[in-house]
Structures are given as C-alpha cells and as structure tokens.
mmCIF file of C-alpha atoms and ligand atoms in Angstrom:
data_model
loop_
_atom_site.group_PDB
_atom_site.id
_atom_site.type_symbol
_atom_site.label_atom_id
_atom_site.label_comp_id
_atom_site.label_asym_id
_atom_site.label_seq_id
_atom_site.Cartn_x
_atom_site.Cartn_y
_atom_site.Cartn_z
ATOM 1 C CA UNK E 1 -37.351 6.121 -56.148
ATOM 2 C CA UNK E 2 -39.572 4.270 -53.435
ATOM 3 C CA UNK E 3 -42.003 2.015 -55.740
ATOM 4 C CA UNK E 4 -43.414 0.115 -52.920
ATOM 5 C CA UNK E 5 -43.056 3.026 -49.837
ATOM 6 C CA UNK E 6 -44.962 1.721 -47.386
ATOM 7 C CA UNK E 7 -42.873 -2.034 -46.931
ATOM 8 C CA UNK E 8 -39.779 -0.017 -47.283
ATOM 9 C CA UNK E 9 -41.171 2.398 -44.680
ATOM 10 C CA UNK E 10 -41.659 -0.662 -42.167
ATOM 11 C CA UNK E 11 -38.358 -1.843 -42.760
ATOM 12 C CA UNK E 12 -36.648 1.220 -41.575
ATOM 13 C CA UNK E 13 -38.527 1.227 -38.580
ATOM 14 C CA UNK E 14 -38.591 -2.399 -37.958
ATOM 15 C CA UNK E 15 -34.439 -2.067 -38.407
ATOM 16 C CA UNK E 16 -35.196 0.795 -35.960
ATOM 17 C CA UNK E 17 -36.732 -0.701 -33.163
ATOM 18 C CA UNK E 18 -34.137 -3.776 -33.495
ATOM 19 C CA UNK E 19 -31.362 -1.359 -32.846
ATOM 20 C CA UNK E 20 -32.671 0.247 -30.588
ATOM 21 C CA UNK E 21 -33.746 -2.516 -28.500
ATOM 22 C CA UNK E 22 -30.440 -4.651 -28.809
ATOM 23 C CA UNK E 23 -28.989 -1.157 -27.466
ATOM 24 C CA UNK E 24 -31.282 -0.991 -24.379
ATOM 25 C CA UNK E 25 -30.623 -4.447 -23.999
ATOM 26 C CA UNK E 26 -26.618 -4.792 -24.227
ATOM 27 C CA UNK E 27 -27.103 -1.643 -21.806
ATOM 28 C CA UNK E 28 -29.006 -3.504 -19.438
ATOM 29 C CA UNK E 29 -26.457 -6.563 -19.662
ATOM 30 C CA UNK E 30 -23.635 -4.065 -19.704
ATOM 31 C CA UNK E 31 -21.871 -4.355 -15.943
ATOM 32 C CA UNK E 32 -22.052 -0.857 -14.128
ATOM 33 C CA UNK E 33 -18.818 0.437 -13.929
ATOM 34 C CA UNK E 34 -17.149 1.344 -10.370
ATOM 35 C CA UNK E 35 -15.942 4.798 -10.038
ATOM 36 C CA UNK E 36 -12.159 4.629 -9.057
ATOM 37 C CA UNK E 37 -10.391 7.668 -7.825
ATOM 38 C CA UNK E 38 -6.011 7.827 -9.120
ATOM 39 C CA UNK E 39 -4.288 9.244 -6.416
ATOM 40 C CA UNK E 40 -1.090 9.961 -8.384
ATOM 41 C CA UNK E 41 2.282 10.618 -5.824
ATOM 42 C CA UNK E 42 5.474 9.895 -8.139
ATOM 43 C CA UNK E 43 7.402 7.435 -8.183
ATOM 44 C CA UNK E 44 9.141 5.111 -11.213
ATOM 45 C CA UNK E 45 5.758 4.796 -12.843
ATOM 46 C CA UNK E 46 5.347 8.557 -13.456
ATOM 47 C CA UNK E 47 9.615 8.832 -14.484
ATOM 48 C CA UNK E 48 11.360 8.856 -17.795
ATOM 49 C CA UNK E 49 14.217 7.726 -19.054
ATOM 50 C CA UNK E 50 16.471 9.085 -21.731
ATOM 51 C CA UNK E 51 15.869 6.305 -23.941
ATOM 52 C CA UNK E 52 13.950 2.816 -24.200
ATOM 53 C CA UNK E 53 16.585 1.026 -22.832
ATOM 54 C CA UNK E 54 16.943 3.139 -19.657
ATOM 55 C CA UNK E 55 16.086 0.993 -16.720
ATOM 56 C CA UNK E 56 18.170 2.578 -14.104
ATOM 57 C CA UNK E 57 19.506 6.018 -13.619
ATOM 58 C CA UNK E 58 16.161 7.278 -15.160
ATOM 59 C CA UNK E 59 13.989 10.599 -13.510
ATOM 60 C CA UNK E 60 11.168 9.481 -11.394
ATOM 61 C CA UNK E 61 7.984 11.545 -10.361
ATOM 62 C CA UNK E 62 8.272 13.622 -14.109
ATOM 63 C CA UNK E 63 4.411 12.498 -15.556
ATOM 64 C CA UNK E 64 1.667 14.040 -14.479
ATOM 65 C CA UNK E 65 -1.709 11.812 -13.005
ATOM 66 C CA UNK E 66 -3.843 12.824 -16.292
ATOM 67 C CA UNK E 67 -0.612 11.398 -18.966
ATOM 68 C CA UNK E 68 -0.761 8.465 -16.722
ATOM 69 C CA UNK E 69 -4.151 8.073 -17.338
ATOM 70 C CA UNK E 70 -4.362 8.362 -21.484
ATOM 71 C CA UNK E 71 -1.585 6.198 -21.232
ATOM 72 C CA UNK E 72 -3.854 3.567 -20.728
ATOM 73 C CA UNK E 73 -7.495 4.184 -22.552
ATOM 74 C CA UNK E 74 -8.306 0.563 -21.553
ATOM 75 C CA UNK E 75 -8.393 1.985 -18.312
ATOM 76 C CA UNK E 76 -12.555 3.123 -19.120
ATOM 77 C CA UNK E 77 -13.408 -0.240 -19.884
ATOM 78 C CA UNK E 78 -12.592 -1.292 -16.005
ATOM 79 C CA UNK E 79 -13.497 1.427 -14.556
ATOM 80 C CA UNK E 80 -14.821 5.511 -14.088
ATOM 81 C CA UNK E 81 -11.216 6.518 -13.543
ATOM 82 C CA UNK E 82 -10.999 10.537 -12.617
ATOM 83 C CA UNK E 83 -7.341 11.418 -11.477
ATOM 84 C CA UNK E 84 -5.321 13.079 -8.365
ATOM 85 C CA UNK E 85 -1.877 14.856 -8.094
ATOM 86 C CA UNK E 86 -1.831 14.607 -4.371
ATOM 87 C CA UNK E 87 2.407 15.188 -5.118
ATOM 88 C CA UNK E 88 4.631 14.567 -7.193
ATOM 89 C CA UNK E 89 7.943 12.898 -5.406
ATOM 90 C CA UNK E 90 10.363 9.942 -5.931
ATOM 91 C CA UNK E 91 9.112 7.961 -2.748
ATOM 92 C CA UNK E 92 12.541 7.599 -0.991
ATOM 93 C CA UNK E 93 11.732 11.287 0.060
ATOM 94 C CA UNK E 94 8.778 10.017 1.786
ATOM 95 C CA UNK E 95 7.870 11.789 5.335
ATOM 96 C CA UNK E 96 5.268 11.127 8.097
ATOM 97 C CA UNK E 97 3.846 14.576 6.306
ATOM 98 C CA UNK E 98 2.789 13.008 2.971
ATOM 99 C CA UNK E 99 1.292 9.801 4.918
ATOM 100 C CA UNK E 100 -1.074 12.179 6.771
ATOM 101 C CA UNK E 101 -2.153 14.323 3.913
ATOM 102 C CA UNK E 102 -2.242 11.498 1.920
ATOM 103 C CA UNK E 103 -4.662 9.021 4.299
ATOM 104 C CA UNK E 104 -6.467 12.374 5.187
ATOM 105 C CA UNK E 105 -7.707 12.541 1.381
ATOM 106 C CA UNK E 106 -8.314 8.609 1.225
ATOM 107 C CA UNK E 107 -10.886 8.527 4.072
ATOM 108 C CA UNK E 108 -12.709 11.949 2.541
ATOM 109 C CA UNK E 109 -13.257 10.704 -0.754
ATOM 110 C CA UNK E 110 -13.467 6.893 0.304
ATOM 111 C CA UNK E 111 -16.237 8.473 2.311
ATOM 112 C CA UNK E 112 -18.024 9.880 -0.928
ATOM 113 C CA UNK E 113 -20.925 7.511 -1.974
ATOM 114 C CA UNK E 114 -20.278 8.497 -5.662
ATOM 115 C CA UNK E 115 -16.625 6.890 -4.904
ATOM 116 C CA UNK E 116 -16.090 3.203 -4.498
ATOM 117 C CA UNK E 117 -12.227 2.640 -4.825
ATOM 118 C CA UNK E 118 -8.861 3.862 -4.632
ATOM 119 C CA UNK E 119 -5.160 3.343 -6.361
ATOM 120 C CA UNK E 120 -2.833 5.090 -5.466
ATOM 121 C CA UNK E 121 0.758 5.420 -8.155
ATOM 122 C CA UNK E 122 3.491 5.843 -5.828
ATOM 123 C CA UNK E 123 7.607 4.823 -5.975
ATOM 124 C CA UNK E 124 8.251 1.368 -4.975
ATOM 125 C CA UNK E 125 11.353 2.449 -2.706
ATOM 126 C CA UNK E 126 8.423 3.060 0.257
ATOM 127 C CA UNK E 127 5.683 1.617 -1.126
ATOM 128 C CA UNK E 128 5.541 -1.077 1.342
ATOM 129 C CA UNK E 129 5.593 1.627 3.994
ATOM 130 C CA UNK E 130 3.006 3.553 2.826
ATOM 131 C CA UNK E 131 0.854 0.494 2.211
ATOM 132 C CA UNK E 132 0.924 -0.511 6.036
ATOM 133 C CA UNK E 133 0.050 2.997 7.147
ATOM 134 C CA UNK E 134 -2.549 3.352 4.981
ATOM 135 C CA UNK E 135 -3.767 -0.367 6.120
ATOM 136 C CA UNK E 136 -4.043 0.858 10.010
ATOM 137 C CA UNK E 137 -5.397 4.617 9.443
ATOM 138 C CA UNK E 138 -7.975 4.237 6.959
ATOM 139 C CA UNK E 139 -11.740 4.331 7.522
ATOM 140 C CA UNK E 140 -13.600 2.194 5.116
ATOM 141 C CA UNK E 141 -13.578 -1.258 3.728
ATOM 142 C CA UNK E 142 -14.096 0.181 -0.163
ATOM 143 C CA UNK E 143 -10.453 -0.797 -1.675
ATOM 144 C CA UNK E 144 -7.448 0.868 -1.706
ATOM 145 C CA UNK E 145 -4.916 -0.420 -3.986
ATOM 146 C CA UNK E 146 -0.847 0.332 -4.021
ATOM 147 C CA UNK E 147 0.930 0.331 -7.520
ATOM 148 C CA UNK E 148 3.781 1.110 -9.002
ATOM 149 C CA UNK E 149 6.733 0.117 -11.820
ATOM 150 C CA UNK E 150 9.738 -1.166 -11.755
ATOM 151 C CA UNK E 151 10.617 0.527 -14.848
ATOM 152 C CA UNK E 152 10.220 3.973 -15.949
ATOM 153 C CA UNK E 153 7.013 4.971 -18.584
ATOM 154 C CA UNK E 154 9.584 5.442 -21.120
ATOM 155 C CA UNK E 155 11.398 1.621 -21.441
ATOM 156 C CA UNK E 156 10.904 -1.414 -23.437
ATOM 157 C CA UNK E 157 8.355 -3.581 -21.447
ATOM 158 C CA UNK E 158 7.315 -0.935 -19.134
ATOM 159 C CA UNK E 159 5.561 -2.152 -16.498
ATOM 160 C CA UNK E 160 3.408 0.497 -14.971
ATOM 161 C CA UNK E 161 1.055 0.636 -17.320
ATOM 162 C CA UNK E 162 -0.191 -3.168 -17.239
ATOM 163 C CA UNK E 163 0.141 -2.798 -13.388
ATOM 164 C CA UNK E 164 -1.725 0.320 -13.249
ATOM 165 C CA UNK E 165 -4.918 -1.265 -15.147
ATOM 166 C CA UNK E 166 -4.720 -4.137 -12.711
ATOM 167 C CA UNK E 167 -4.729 -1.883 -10.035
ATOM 168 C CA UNK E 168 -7.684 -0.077 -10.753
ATOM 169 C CA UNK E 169 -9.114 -3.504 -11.948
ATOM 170 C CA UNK E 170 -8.991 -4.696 -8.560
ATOM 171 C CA UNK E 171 -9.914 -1.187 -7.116
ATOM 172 C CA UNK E 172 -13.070 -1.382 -8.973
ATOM 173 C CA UNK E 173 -13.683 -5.570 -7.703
ATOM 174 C CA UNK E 174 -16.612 -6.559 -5.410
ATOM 175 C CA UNK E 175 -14.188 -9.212 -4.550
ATOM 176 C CA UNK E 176 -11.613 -6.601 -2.886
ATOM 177 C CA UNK E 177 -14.309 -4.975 -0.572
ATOM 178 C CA UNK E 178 -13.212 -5.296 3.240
ATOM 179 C CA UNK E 179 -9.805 -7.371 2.341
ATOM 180 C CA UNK E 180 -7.391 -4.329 3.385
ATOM 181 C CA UNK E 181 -5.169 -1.923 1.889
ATOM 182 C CA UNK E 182 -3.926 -3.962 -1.235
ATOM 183 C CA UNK E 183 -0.659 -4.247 -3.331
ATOM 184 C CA UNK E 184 -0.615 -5.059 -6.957
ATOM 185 C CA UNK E 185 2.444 -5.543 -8.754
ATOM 186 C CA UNK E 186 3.082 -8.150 -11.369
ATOM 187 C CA UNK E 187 -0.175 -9.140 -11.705
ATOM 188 C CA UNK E 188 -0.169 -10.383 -7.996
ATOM 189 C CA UNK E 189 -2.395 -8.976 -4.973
ATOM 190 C CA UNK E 190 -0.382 -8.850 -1.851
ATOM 191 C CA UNK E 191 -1.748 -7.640 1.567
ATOM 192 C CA UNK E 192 -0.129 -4.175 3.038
ATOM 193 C CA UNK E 193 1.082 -5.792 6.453
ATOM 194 C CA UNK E 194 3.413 -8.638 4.697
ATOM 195 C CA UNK E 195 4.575 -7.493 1.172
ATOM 196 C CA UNK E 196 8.122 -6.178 0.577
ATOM 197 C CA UNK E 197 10.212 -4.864 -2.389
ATOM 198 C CA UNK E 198 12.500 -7.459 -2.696
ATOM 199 C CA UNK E 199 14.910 -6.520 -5.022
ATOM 200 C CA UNK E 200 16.318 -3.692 -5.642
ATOM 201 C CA UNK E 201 15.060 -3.263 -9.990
ATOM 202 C CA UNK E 202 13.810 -6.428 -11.216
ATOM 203 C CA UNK E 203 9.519 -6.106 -12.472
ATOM 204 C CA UNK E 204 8.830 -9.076 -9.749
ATOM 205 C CA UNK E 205 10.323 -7.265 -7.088
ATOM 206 C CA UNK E 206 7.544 -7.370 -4.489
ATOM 207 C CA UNK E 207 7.284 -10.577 -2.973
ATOM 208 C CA UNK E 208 5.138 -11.735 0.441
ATOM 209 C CA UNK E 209 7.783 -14.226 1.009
ATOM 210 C CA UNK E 210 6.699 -16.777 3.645
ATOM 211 C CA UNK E 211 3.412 -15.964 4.344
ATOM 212 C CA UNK E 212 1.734 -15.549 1.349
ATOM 213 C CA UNK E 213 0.597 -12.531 -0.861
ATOM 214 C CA UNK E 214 -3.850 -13.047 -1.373
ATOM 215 C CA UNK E 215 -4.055 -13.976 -5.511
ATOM 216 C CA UNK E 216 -3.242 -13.013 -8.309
ATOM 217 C CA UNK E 217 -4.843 -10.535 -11.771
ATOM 218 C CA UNK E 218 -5.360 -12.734 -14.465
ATOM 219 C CA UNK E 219 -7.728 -12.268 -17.774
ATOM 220 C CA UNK E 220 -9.057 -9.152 -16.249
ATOM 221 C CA UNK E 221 -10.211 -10.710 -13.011
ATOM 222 C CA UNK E 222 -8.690 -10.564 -9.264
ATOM 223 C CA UNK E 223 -8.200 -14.413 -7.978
ATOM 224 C CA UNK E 224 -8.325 -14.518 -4.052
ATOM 225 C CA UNK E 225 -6.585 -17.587 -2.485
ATOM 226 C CA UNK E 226 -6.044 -16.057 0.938
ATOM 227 C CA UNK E 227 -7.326 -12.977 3.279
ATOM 228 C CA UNK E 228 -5.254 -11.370 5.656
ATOM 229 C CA UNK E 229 -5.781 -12.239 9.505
ATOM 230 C CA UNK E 230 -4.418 -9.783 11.462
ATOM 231 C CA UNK E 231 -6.808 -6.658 11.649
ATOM 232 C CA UNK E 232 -6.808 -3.769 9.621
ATOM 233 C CA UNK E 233 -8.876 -0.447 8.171
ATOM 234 C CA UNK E 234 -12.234 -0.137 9.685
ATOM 235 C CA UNK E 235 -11.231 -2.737 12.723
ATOM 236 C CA UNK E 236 -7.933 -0.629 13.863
ATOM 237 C CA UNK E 237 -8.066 1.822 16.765
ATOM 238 C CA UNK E 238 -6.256 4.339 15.350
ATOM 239 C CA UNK E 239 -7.130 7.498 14.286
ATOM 240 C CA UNK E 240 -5.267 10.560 12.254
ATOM 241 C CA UNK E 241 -8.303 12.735 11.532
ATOM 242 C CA UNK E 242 -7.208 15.251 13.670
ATOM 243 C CA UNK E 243 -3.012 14.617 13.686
ATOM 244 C CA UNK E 244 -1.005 16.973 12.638
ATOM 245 C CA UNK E 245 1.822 15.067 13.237
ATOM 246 C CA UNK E 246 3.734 11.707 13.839
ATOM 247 C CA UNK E 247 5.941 10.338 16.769
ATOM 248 C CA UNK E 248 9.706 10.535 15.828
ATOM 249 C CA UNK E 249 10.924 6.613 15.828
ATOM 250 C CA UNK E 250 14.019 5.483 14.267
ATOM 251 C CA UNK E 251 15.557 2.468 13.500
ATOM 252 C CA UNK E 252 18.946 1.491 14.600
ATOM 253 C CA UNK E 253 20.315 -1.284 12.535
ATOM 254 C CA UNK E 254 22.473 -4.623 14.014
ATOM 255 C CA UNK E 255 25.779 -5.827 12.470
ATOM 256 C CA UNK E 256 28.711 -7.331 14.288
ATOM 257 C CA UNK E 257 30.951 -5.061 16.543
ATOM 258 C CA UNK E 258 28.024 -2.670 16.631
ATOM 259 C CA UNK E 259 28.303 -0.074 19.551
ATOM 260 C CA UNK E 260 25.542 2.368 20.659
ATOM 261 C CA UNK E 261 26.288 5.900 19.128
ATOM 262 C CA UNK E 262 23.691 5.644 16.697
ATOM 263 C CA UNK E 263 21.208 4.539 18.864
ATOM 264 C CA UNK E 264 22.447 7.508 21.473
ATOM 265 C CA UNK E 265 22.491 9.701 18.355
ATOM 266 C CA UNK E 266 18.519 9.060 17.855
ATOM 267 C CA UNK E 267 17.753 9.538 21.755
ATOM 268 C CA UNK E 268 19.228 12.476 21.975
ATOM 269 C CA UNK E 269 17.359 13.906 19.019
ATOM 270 C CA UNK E 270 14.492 13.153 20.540
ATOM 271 C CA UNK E 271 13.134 9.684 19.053
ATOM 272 C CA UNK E 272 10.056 8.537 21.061
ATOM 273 C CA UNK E 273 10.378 5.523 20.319
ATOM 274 C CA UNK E 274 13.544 3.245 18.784
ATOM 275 C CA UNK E 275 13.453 -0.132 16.206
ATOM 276 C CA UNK E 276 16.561 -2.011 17.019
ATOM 277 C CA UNK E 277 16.948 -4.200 14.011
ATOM 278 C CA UNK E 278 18.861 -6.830 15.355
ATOM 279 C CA UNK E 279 20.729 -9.912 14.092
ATOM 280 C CA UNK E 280 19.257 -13.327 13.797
ATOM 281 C CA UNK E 281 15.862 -13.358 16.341
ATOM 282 C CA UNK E 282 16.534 -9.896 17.237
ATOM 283 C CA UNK E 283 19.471 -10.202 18.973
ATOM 284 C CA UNK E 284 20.959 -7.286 21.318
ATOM 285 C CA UNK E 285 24.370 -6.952 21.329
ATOM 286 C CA UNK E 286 26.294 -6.493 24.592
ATOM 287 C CA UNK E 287 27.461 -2.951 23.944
ATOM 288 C CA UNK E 288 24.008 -1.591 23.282
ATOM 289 C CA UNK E 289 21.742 -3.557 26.576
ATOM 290 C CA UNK E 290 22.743 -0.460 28.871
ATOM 291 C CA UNK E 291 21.887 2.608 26.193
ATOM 292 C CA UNK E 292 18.415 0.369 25.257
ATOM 293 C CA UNK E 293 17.504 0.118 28.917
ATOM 294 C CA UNK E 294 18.522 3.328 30.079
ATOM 295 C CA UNK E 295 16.376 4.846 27.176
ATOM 296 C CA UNK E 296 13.637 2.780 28.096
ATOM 297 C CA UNK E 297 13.713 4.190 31.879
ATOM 298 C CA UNK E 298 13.393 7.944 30.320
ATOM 299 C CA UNK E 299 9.962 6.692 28.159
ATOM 300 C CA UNK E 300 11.284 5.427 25.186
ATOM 301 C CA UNK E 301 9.440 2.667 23.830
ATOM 302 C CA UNK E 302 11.916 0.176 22.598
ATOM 303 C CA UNK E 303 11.097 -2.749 19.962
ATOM 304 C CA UNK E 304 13.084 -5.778 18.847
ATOM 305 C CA UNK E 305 13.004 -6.581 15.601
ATOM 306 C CA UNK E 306 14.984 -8.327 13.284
ATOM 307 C CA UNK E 307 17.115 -7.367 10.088
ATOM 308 C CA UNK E 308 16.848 -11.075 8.526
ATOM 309 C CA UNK E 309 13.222 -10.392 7.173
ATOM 310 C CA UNK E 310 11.028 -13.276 7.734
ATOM 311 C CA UNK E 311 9.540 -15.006 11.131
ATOM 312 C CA UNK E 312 9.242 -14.240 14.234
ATOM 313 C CA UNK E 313 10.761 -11.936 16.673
ATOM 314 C CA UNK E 314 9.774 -14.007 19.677
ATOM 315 C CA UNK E 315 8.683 -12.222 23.206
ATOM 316 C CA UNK E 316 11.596 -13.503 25.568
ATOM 317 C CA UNK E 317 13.661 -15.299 23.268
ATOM 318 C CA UNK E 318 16.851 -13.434 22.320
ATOM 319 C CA UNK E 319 16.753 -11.085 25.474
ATOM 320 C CA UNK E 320 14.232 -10.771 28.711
ATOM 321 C CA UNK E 321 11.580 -8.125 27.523
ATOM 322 C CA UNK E 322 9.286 -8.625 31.022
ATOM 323 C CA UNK E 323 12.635 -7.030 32.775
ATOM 324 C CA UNK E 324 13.542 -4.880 30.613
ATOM 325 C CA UNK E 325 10.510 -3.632 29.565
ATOM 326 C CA UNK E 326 11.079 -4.191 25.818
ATOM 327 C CA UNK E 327 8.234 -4.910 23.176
ATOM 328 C CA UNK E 328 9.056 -8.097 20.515
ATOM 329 C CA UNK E 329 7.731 -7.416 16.836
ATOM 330 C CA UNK E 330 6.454 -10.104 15.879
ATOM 331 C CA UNK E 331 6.741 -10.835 12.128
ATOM 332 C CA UNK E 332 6.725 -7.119 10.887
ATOM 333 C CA UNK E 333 10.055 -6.599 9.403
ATOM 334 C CA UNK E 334 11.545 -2.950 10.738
ATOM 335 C CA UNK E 335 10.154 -0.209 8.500
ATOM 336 C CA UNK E 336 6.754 -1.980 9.611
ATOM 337 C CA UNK E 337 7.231 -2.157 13.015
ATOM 338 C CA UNK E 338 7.792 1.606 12.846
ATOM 339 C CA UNK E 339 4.998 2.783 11.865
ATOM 340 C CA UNK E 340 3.026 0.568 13.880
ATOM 341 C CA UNK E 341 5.117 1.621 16.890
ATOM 342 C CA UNK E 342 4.580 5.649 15.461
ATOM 343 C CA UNK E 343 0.271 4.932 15.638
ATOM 344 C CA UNK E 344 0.806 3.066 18.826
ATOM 345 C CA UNK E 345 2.803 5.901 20.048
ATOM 346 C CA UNK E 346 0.049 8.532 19.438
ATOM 347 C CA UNK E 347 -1.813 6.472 22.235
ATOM 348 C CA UNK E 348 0.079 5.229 24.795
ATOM 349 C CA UNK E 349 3.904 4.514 26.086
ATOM 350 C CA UNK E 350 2.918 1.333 28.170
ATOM 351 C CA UNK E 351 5.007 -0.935 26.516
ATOM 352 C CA UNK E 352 2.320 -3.797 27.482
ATOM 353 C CA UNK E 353 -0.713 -2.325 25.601
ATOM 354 C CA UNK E 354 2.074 -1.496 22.361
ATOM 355 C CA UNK E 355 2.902 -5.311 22.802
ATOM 356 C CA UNK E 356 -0.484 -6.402 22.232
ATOM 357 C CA UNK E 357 -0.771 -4.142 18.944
ATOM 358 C CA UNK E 358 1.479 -5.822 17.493
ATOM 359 C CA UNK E 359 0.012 -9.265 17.932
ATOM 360 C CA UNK E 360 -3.703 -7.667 16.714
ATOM 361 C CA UNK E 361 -2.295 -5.952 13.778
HETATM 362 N N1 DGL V 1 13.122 6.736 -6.654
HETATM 363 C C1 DGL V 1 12.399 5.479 -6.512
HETATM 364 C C2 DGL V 1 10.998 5.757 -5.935
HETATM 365 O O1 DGL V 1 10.423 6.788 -6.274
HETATM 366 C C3 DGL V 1 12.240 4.792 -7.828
HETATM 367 C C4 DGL V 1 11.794 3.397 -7.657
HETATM 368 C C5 DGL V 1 10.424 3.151 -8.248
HETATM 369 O O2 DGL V 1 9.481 3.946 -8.096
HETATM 370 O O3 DGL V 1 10.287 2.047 -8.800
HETATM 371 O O4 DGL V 1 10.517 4.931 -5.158
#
C-alpha cells in the first residue's frame, strides 16, 4: 500500500523526468549517423566454401547483399546501411558493361541528398580496375569506397566482414569527403589510381607499393597521412552519362622472343586502342616496332607501358614517341592505363591531348 502517496508520487515523476532528460540528452550528444548505400557485385566476400578451412577453390558471388549485411549488425552503429544487388559475379568476369551500369547507379544515388556514401563489395581479381574507373567517371566528392575479402564468408578468420565495416566506416567519414574513389582492405585506405592486388590469396594482398596508400582504419576511425595528387571524380573531364558503350583496348603483354601476332590479332579485331606492356621501361621489342607503327598510322592509339609494376614509363626513353606518335604511361601499371586510354578514347585519338591525360590523372 502507498502510506505516504504523494512523496512516492514525486519520486516516480522526478525518476521520470531524469530519464527522460538523460534520453534527450544522450540523443542530442549522440553523432548523426551517415546514410551509406551497399552496392553488392560478388566477389570472394559474398562466396562460400565447403568448409572453414576452405581458402581456395571456394564459390564466389553465392551471398546475397542483405546476408552480407546481418552478417555484420555492428554495421548500424557506423552507419544507415540500406543494401544493393547491382549483380552478382566473380569479378574476373568483369566487362566495360558492368562498369557503366555500375558508375551509372553511383552518380544517381550519390546525387540523392538523403545519400552521403558509397561501398561497393566486389571480387578482388578486378577490383583495382573497377576502382580507377569509378575514380575518373564519377560525379561527386561524397565517398565511394572499394572492398572486398581475401577469404570466402565461410573460413576461419574471414576477412570480409571486418573489411566490410571499415568500409562503410570510412564511407560514412567527414574525413573521406573529396579524397577520391577509395580502397579499404586490411584496415588500410588506398587511393583508386595506385593500389594493386598484390598477391594472388594472402588477406594483405592490396598494397600501393611505392607511392603510398592514404591511412589506415584503426579503433573505428579513418587515419589520413596522404591525399592523392593527380585529379580525380568531380575534377575529371569525362563523362558516361549518356555511353552506352566503351572503346575496345587490349593489352599485349612483353616477354623475350615476343613477335607481333597477338598484337596483329587485337588490330584486326578491331581494338581502338592497344597497351603494350613492355619489359623493363617499356621496352619495344624489334619484331613488334613495324606492327605498333603501322597500327598507329590506321588510328590506333598506342601506349607504352610497362609489365614490371612500379615507376615510370618515361616519354622518349625506351623508344622515340614524338616520331612515332606513341603515348608513355606514366606510372599507371597496364590494366590502368587501359581504362584511362578507353575514357580518353571516347574523346579524342590525338595521341598529344591522350598524353597529357595521363600526366593529369
Ligand atoms: N573470383 C575472384 C573474384 O571474384 C575471387 C577473388 C576474390 O574476390 O577475392 O574476384
């Protein structure tokens, strides 16, 4: 029974008020959360293997964007996380297709106020590649982060999900506003242009090797140590709103005793434009001057590039690019300098202009 009602009464609704105001309160302090779109593709971090110890030969691109999600309800504390199948493919089956439908969707929703980031899952065979698109065709400095796992959803140590809450970590970060189309993998940032998948299964596989990946996810906060200088997103001049399709380049690869039949090969198909992955500082071999420079004469654009990976391919070095026309690549590594060379492609052929893209971007 309530003997003494009234002091009783005003402690309930003095206990009232305190809750209630603590609430309004931890509210108020309470960080609002960014709203991060999962654009799910495939890839190791959606695969399964047939048991825990299954770190090769495993399925990729077999979990849906909304498993990947539950999989990690810590997720909600970053972020407002809704989820996209855009498709569902291992990334080695990659085409110029996907990249358009996929960059088309980025710069709609990126252009949503009620959406302030991106991540995108996707398989780490291409990832680079579709990084570095992404980083010269999309419209807005809100963030768009890469991630994806070394090792399928279903192994000891998985890494996808840890890398997928650091992606949309950074996806939801003030701090990653205007810095380019990022990478996170093993609790590193790297920029699009310079990061590479390094080795072929290991969970620190992606690597900017010489010049430097940005910082690093630590404690639930992105550390930047760097920015990227060459231009990107909202400073390119490209454009694929209204492409329904890419230039066909290909990349012909340099070894000793090469000889030109598969470089003839891609010119006869019809390549637009060719990546000659050379030896040392993107060297031409003997047999292949002649096919190069004839293909050159007929429009193709032709770009020297080099298979060892890091430095520069220097204008004039290994071979005379004023006479014959050719365009040096700089420090993007082959698979880069394609699809740099495919955007530059869907503007112009003069081989001067395509030069200077690839010292802006
Ligand atoms: N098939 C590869 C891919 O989808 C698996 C590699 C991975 O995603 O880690 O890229």
């Amino acid at each position: 029974m309530l003997h003494h009602k009234p002091a009783q009464f005003f402690t309930v609704v003095a206990t009232m008020f305190v809750l209630f105001t603590s609430n309004v309160r931890a509210e108020a302090a309470a960080p609002k959360l960014g709203n991060v779109t999962i654009l799910a593709t495939g890839g190791t971090i959606a695969g399964t293997g047939a048991s825990s110890t299954t770190t090769i030969g495993y399925t990729a691109a077999t979990v849906g964007v909304e498993r990947l999600i539950q999989a990690v309800p810590e997720l909600a504390k970053v972020a407002n996380v809704t989820g996209e199948q855009v498709f569902q493919i291992a990334s080695e089956n990659m085409s110029n297709e996907h990249w358009l439908t996929l960059a088309k969707r980025v710069n709609v929703l990126l252009a949503q106020s009620n959406v302030d980031g991106i991540v995108i899952t996707h398989g780490t065979d291409t990832l680079e590649e579709t990084a570095y698109f992404l980083d010269l065709v999309v419209k807005s400095k809100k963030p768009v982060v890469l991630v994806g796992a070394m090792r399928p959803s279903t192994a000891l140590s998985a890494d996808g999900p840890l890398n997928l809450y650091n992606a949309v970590l950074l996806a939801a970060s003030a701090d990653a506003v205007g810095k380019g189309v990022l990478v996170a993998m093993n609790d590193q940032i790297h920029a699009a242009r310079d990061v590479s998948k390094t080795n072929t299964s290991t969970p620190d596989s992606f690597k900017t090797t010489e010049l430097g990946m940005l910082g690093y996810i630590q404690g639930n906060k992105p550390y930047f140590y760097h920015v990227s200088s060459r231009k990107h997103t909202t400073d390119t001049e490209f454009d694929i709103s209204n492409l329904q399709s890419l230039p066909q380049v290909d990349i012909v690869y340099g070894y000793a005793n090469m000889g030109p039949a598969a470089l003839n090969a891609f010119i006869a198909a019809g390549a637009k434009g060719i990546i000659h992955a050379g030896v040392g500082d993107g060297s031409l071999a003997h047999k292949v001057v002649p096919s190069l420079s004839a293909a050159r004469k007929q429009g193709t654009v032709i770009v020297r590039a080099s298979r060892v990976g890091q430095g520069i391919v220097a204008r004039n070095g290994e071979a005379n690019d004023d006479e014959l026309d050719f365009v040096a690549a700089d420090t993007l590594n082959p698979q880069k300098a394609r699809i740099l060379l495919m955007l530059a492609l869907t503007k112009t052929g003069n081989s001067k202009e395509i030069q200077r893209m690839f010292y802006t971007y």
